[in-house]
PDB file of C-alpha atoms in Angstrom:
ATOM      1  CA  ILE A   1      -1.095 -31.346  36.225  1.00  0.00           C
ATOM      2  CA  ALA A   2      -3.110 -28.557  34.677  1.00  0.00           C
ATOM      3  CA  SER A   3      -3.155 -28.449  30.910  1.00  0.00           C
ATOM      4  CA  PHE A   4      -1.376 -25.628  29.131  1.00  0.00           C
ATOM      5  CA  THR A   5      -2.831 -23.991  26.050  1.00  0.00           C
ATOM      6  CA  LEU A   6      -0.792 -21.619  23.929  1.00  0.00           C
ATOM      7  CA  THR A   7      -3.138 -18.853  22.851  1.00  0.00           C
ATOM      8  CA  PRO A   8      -2.378 -15.976  20.468  1.00  0.00           C
ATOM      9  CA  THR A   9      -2.750 -13.518  23.360  1.00  0.00           C
ATOM     10  CA  LEU A  10      -0.207 -15.407  25.460  1.00  0.00           C
ATOM     11  CA  PHE A  11       2.206 -15.589  22.552  1.00  0.00           C
ATOM     12  CA  PHE A  12       1.936 -11.964  21.380  1.00  0.00           C
ATOM     13  CA  PHE A  13       1.885 -10.321  24.819  1.00  0.00           C
ATOM     14  CA  TYR A  14       4.191 -12.540  26.909  1.00  0.00           C
ATOM     15  CA  LEU A  15       6.432 -14.722  24.745  1.00  0.00           C
ATOM     16  CA  LEU A  16       7.185 -12.561  21.702  1.00  0.00           C
ATOM     17  CA  PRO A  17       8.230  -9.260  23.389  1.00  0.00           C
ATOM     18  CA  PRO A  18      11.297 -10.719  25.180  1.00  0.00           C
ATOM     19  CA  ILE A  19      12.450 -12.324  21.934  1.00  0.00           C
ATOM     20  CA  VAL A  20      12.138  -9.066  19.995  1.00  0.00           C
ATOM     21  CA  LEU A  21      13.712  -7.114  22.868  1.00  0.00           C
ATOM     22  CA  ASP A  22      16.690  -9.464  22.926  1.00  0.00           C
ATOM     23  CA  ALA A  23      17.135  -9.214  19.158  1.00  0.00           C
ATOM     24  CA  GLY A  24      16.815  -5.439  19.103  1.00  0.00           C
ATOM     25  CA  TYR A  25      18.788  -4.646  22.250  1.00  0.00           C
ATOM     26  CA  PHE A  26      22.171  -5.646  20.856  1.00  0.00           C
ATOM     27  CA  MET A  27      21.604  -4.100  17.432  1.00  0.00           C
ATOM     28  CA  PRO A  28      23.681  -1.051  16.433  1.00  0.00           C
ATOM     29  CA  ASN A  29      21.057   1.721  16.526  1.00  0.00           C
ATOM     30  CA  ARG A  30      22.950   4.215  14.396  1.00  0.00           C
ATOM     31  CA  LEU A  31      23.285   1.817  11.460  1.00  0.00           C
ATOM     32  CA  PHE A  32      19.687   0.644  11.828  1.00  0.00           C
ATOM     33  CA  PHE A  33      18.158   4.118  11.829  1.00  0.00           C
ATOM     34  CA  GLY A  34      20.599   5.315   9.178  1.00  0.00           C
ATOM     35  CA  ASN A  35      19.287   2.632   6.841  1.00  0.00           C
ATOM     36  CA  LEU A  36      15.668   2.681   8.039  1.00  0.00           C
ATOM     37  CA  GLY A  37      14.318   3.682   4.621  1.00  0.00           C
ATOM     38  CA  THR A  38      15.925   0.700   2.922  1.00  0.00           C
ATOM     39  CA  ILE A  39      14.907  -1.645   5.730  1.00  0.00           C
ATOM     40  CA  LEU A  40      11.284  -0.460   5.596  1.00  0.00           C
ATOM     41  CA  LEU A  41      11.258  -0.758   1.814  1.00  0.00           C
ATOM     42  CA  TYR A  42      12.283  -4.392   1.996  1.00  0.00           C
ATOM     43  CA  ALA A  43      10.167  -5.212   5.054  1.00  0.00           C
ATOM     44  CA  VAL A  44       6.901  -3.539   4.049  1.00  0.00           C
ATOM     45  CA  ILE A  45       6.876  -3.363   0.259  1.00  0.00           C
ATOM     46  CA  GLY A  46       8.808  -6.612  -0.157  1.00  0.00           C
ATOM     47  CA  THR A  47       6.562  -8.578   2.183  1.00  0.00           C
ATOM     48  CA  ILE A  48       3.362  -7.197   0.647  1.00  0.00           C
ATOM     49  CA  TRP A  49       4.741  -7.938  -2.822  1.00  0.00           C
ATOM     50  CA  ASN A  50       5.659 -11.471  -1.756  1.00  0.00           C
ATOM     51  CA  ALA A  51       2.199 -12.126  -0.268  1.00  0.00           C
ATOM     52  CA  ALA A  52       0.369 -10.668  -3.266  1.00  0.00           C
ATOM     53  CA  THR A  53       2.520 -12.500  -5.807  1.00  0.00           C
ATOM     54  CA  THR A  54       2.078 -15.819  -4.015  1.00  0.00           C
ATOM     55  CA  GLY A  55      -1.678 -15.379  -3.566  1.00  0.00           C
ATOM     56  CA  LEU A  56      -2.315 -14.160  -7.110  1.00  0.00           C
ATOM     57  CA  SER A  57      -0.117 -16.886  -8.627  1.00  0.00           C
ATOM     58  CA  LEU A  58      -2.004 -19.569  -6.742  1.00  0.00           C
ATOM     59  CA  TYR A  59      -5.293 -17.978  -7.790  1.00  0.00           C
ATOM     60  CA  GLY A  60      -4.128 -18.094 -11.417  1.00  0.00           C
ATOM     61  CA  VAL A  61      -3.310 -21.790 -11.077  1.00  0.00           C
ATOM     62  CA  PHE A  62      -6.748 -22.292  -9.501  1.00  0.00           C
ATOM     63  CA  LEU A  63      -8.462 -20.505 -12.401  1.00  0.00           C
ATOM     64  CA  SER A  64      -6.610 -22.694 -14.891  1.00  0.00           C
ATOM     65  CA  GLY A  65      -8.301 -25.737 -13.337  1.00  0.00           C
ATOM     66  CA  LEU A  66      -5.122 -27.462 -12.161  1.00  0.00           C
ATOM     67  CA  MET A  67      -6.300 -27.509  -8.527  1.00  0.00           C
ATOM     68  CA  GLY A  68      -9.546 -29.294  -9.222  1.00  0.00           C
ATOM     69  CA  GLU A  69     -12.875 -28.237  -7.826  1.00  0.00           C
ATOM     70  CA  LEU A  70     -12.236 -26.056  -4.791  1.00  0.00           C
ATOM     71  CA  LYS A  71     -14.741 -23.735  -3.200  1.00  0.00           C
ATOM     72  CA  ILE A  72     -12.390 -20.922  -2.273  1.00  0.00           C
ATOM     73  CA  GLY A  73     -11.885 -17.448  -3.642  1.00  0.00           C
ATOM     74  CA  LEU A  74      -9.172 -14.913  -4.233  1.00  0.00           C
ATOM     75  CA  LEU A  75      -9.149 -13.711  -0.616  1.00  0.00           C
ATOM     76  CA  ASP A  76      -8.391 -17.235   0.596  1.00  0.00           C
ATOM     77  CA  PHE A  77      -5.348 -17.382  -1.661  1.00  0.00           C
ATOM     78  CA  LEU A  78      -4.228 -13.934  -0.497  1.00  0.00           C
ATOM     79  CA  LEU A  79      -4.679 -15.096   3.110  1.00  0.00           C
ATOM     80  CA  PHE A  80      -2.416 -18.061   2.405  1.00  0.00           C
ATOM     81  CA  GLY A  81       0.074 -15.788   0.637  1.00  0.00           C
ATOM     82  CA  SER A  82       0.208 -13.528   3.687  1.00  0.00           C
ATOM     83  CA  LEU A  83       0.698 -16.556   5.911  1.00  0.00           C
ATOM     84  CA  ILE A  84       3.859 -17.692   4.140  1.00  0.00           C
ATOM     85  CA  ALA A  85       5.164 -14.262   3.054  1.00  0.00           C
ATOM     86  CA  ALA A  86       7.608 -13.753   5.912  1.00  0.00           C
ATOM     87  CA  VAL A  87      11.137 -14.731   5.015  1.00  0.00           C
ATOM     88  CA  ASP A  88      13.305 -15.860   7.915  1.00  0.00           C
ATOM     89  CA  PRO A  89      16.985 -15.288   7.082  1.00  0.00           C
ATOM     90  CA  VAL A  90      18.489 -17.055  10.100  1.00  0.00           C
ATOM     91  CA  ALA A  91      20.848 -19.126   7.956  1.00  0.00           C
ATOM     92  CA  VAL A  92      21.845 -16.086   5.899  1.00  0.00           C
ATOM     93  CA  LEU A  93      22.595 -14.066   9.035  1.00  0.00           C
ATOM     94  CA  ALA A  94      24.657 -16.937  10.455  1.00  0.00           C
ATOM     95  CA  VAL A  95      26.721 -17.067   7.263  1.00  0.00           C
ATOM     96  CA  PHE A  96      27.060 -13.269   7.307  1.00  0.00           C
ATOM     97  CA  GLU A  97      28.485 -13.417  10.841  1.00  0.00           C
ATOM     98  CA  GLU A  98      30.844 -16.238   9.902  1.00  0.00           C
ATOM     99  CA  VAL A  99      32.340 -14.492   6.856  1.00  0.00           C
ATOM    100  CA  HIS A 100      32.243 -11.020   8.450  1.00  0.00           C
ATOM    101  CA  VAL A 101      30.182  -9.430   5.698  1.00  0.00           C
ATOM    102  CA  ASN A 102      29.770  -5.651   5.373  1.00  0.00           C
ATOM    103  CA  GLU A 103      28.026  -4.382   8.509  1.00  0.00           C
ATOM    104  CA  VAL A 104      25.510  -2.282   6.558  1.00  0.00           C
ATOM    105  CA  LEU A 105      24.373  -5.325   4.575  1.00  0.00           C
ATOM    106  CA  PHE A 106      24.068  -7.312   7.791  1.00  0.00           C
ATOM    107  CA  ILE A 107      21.957  -4.579   9.438  1.00  0.00           C
ATOM    108  CA  ILE A 108      19.675  -4.285   6.400  1.00  0.00           C
ATOM    109  CA  VAL A 109      18.978  -8.029   6.339  1.00  0.00           C
ATOM    110  CA  PHE A 110      18.670  -8.204  10.133  1.00  0.00           C
ATOM    111  CA  GLY A 111      16.364  -5.175  10.343  1.00  0.00           C
ATOM    112  CA  GLU A 112      14.198  -6.478   7.524  1.00  0.00           C
ATOM    113  CA  SER A 113      13.855  -9.810   9.302  1.00  0.00           C
ATOM    114  CA  LEU A 114      12.765  -8.030  12.495  1.00  0.00           C
ATOM    115  CA  LEU A 115      10.123  -5.922  10.784  1.00  0.00           C
ATOM    116  CA  ASN A 116       8.742  -8.289   8.145  1.00  0.00           C
ATOM    117  CA  ASP A 117       7.272 -10.581  10.793  1.00  0.00           C
ATOM    118  CA  ALA A 118       5.162  -7.706  12.103  1.00  0.00           C
ATOM    119  CA  VAL A 119       4.066  -6.827   8.575  1.00  0.00           C
ATOM    120  CA  THR A 120       3.054 -10.433   7.982  1.00  0.00           C
ATOM    121  CA  VAL A 121       1.007 -10.597  11.194  1.00  0.00           C
ATOM    122  CA  VAL A 122      -0.876  -7.418  10.295  1.00  0.00           C
ATOM    123  CA  LEU A 123      -1.403  -8.537   6.696  1.00  0.00           C
ATOM    124  CA  TYR A 124      -2.698 -11.908   7.849  1.00  0.00           C
ATOM    125  CA  ASN A 125      -5.142 -10.285  10.291  1.00  0.00           C
ATOM    126  CA  VAL A 126      -6.467  -7.968   7.571  1.00  0.00           C
ATOM    127  CA  PHE A 127      -7.029 -10.797   5.081  1.00  0.00           C
ATOM    128  CA  GLU A 128      -8.492 -13.031   7.789  1.00  0.00           C
ATOM    129  CA  SER A 129     -11.075 -10.377   8.619  1.00  0.00           C
ATOM    130  CA  PHE A 130     -11.857  -9.999   4.899  1.00  0.00           C
ATOM    131  CA  VAL A 131     -12.336 -13.760   4.512  1.00  0.00           C
ATOM    132  CA  THR A 132     -14.523 -13.861   7.634  1.00  0.00           C
ATOM    133  CA  LEU A 133     -16.586 -10.966   6.294  1.00  0.00           C
ATOM    134  CA  GLY A 134     -16.983 -12.707   2.950  1.00  0.00           C
ATOM    135  CA  GLY A 135     -15.343 -11.752  -0.322  1.00  0.00           C
ATOM    136  CA  ASP A 136     -18.506 -10.362  -1.883  1.00  0.00           C
ATOM    137  CA  LYS A 137     -19.214  -8.187   1.172  1.00  0.00           C
ATOM    138  CA  VAL A 138     -15.817  -6.451   1.303  1.00  0.00           C
ATOM    139  CA  THR A 139     -16.255  -2.817   0.301  1.00  0.00           C
ATOM    140  CA  GLY A 140     -13.857   0.002  -0.424  1.00  0.00           C
ATOM    141  CA  VAL A 141     -14.394   1.261   3.111  1.00  0.00           C
ATOM    142  CA  ASP A 142     -13.230  -2.116   4.455  1.00  0.00           C
ATOM    143  CA  CYS A 143     -10.091  -1.905   2.307  1.00  0.00           C
ATOM    144  CA  VAL A 144      -9.358   1.598   3.613  1.00  0.00           C
ATOM    145  CA  LYS A 145      -9.914   0.353   7.185  1.00  0.00           C
ATOM    146  CA  GLY A 146      -7.478  -2.487   6.487  1.00  0.00           C
ATOM    147  CA  ILE A 147      -4.835  -0.064   5.215  1.00  0.00           C
ATOM    148  CA  VAL A 148      -5.358   2.265   8.190  1.00  0.00           C
ATOM    149  CA  SER A 149      -5.172  -0.636  10.661  1.00  0.00           C
ATOM    150  CA  PHE A 150      -1.981  -1.757   8.934  1.00  0.00           C
ATOM    151  CA  PHE A 151      -0.310   1.577   9.699  1.00  0.00           C
ATOM    152  CA  VAL A 152      -1.851   1.911  13.178  1.00  0.00           C
ATOM    153  CA  VAL A 153      -0.570  -1.506  14.250  1.00  0.00           C
ATOM    154  CA  SER A 154       2.790  -0.941  12.557  1.00  0.00           C
ATOM    155  CA  LEU A 155       3.350   2.335  14.365  1.00  0.00           C
ATOM    156  CA  GLY A 156       2.237   0.888  17.678  1.00  0.00           C
TER     157      GLY A 156
END
């Protein structure tokens, strides 16, 4: 039996699209696009805020000396923050369906959960490239490239 290796390419190009297609296919489009501003606010700004708050809080704890002697910098903490920033509201959505909550609230939470995963992937890739480059070698041009790549990948 040949061994099977799950690679990022296999996951992102072959396994993830059917999952997203299934989730998005049965979604009410009118409600989604009618509330797109709110959904994007929560998905983009909320996820970036979550990643930055987590990373900066951990960096503050590190600077206080409570983590001991580690040889990592701010970008490593931001990378970790971006890794755990995505919130998965599966349980919340299940409860919403059970109690028949307002459909607009359901669509906002559902749409945010669809889009925040993409934001997290892009944010992680940006911080990973910054860490690979080295914190002291990251310039303003690199930050602008990261922001541009964020929007390019987000828009497809």
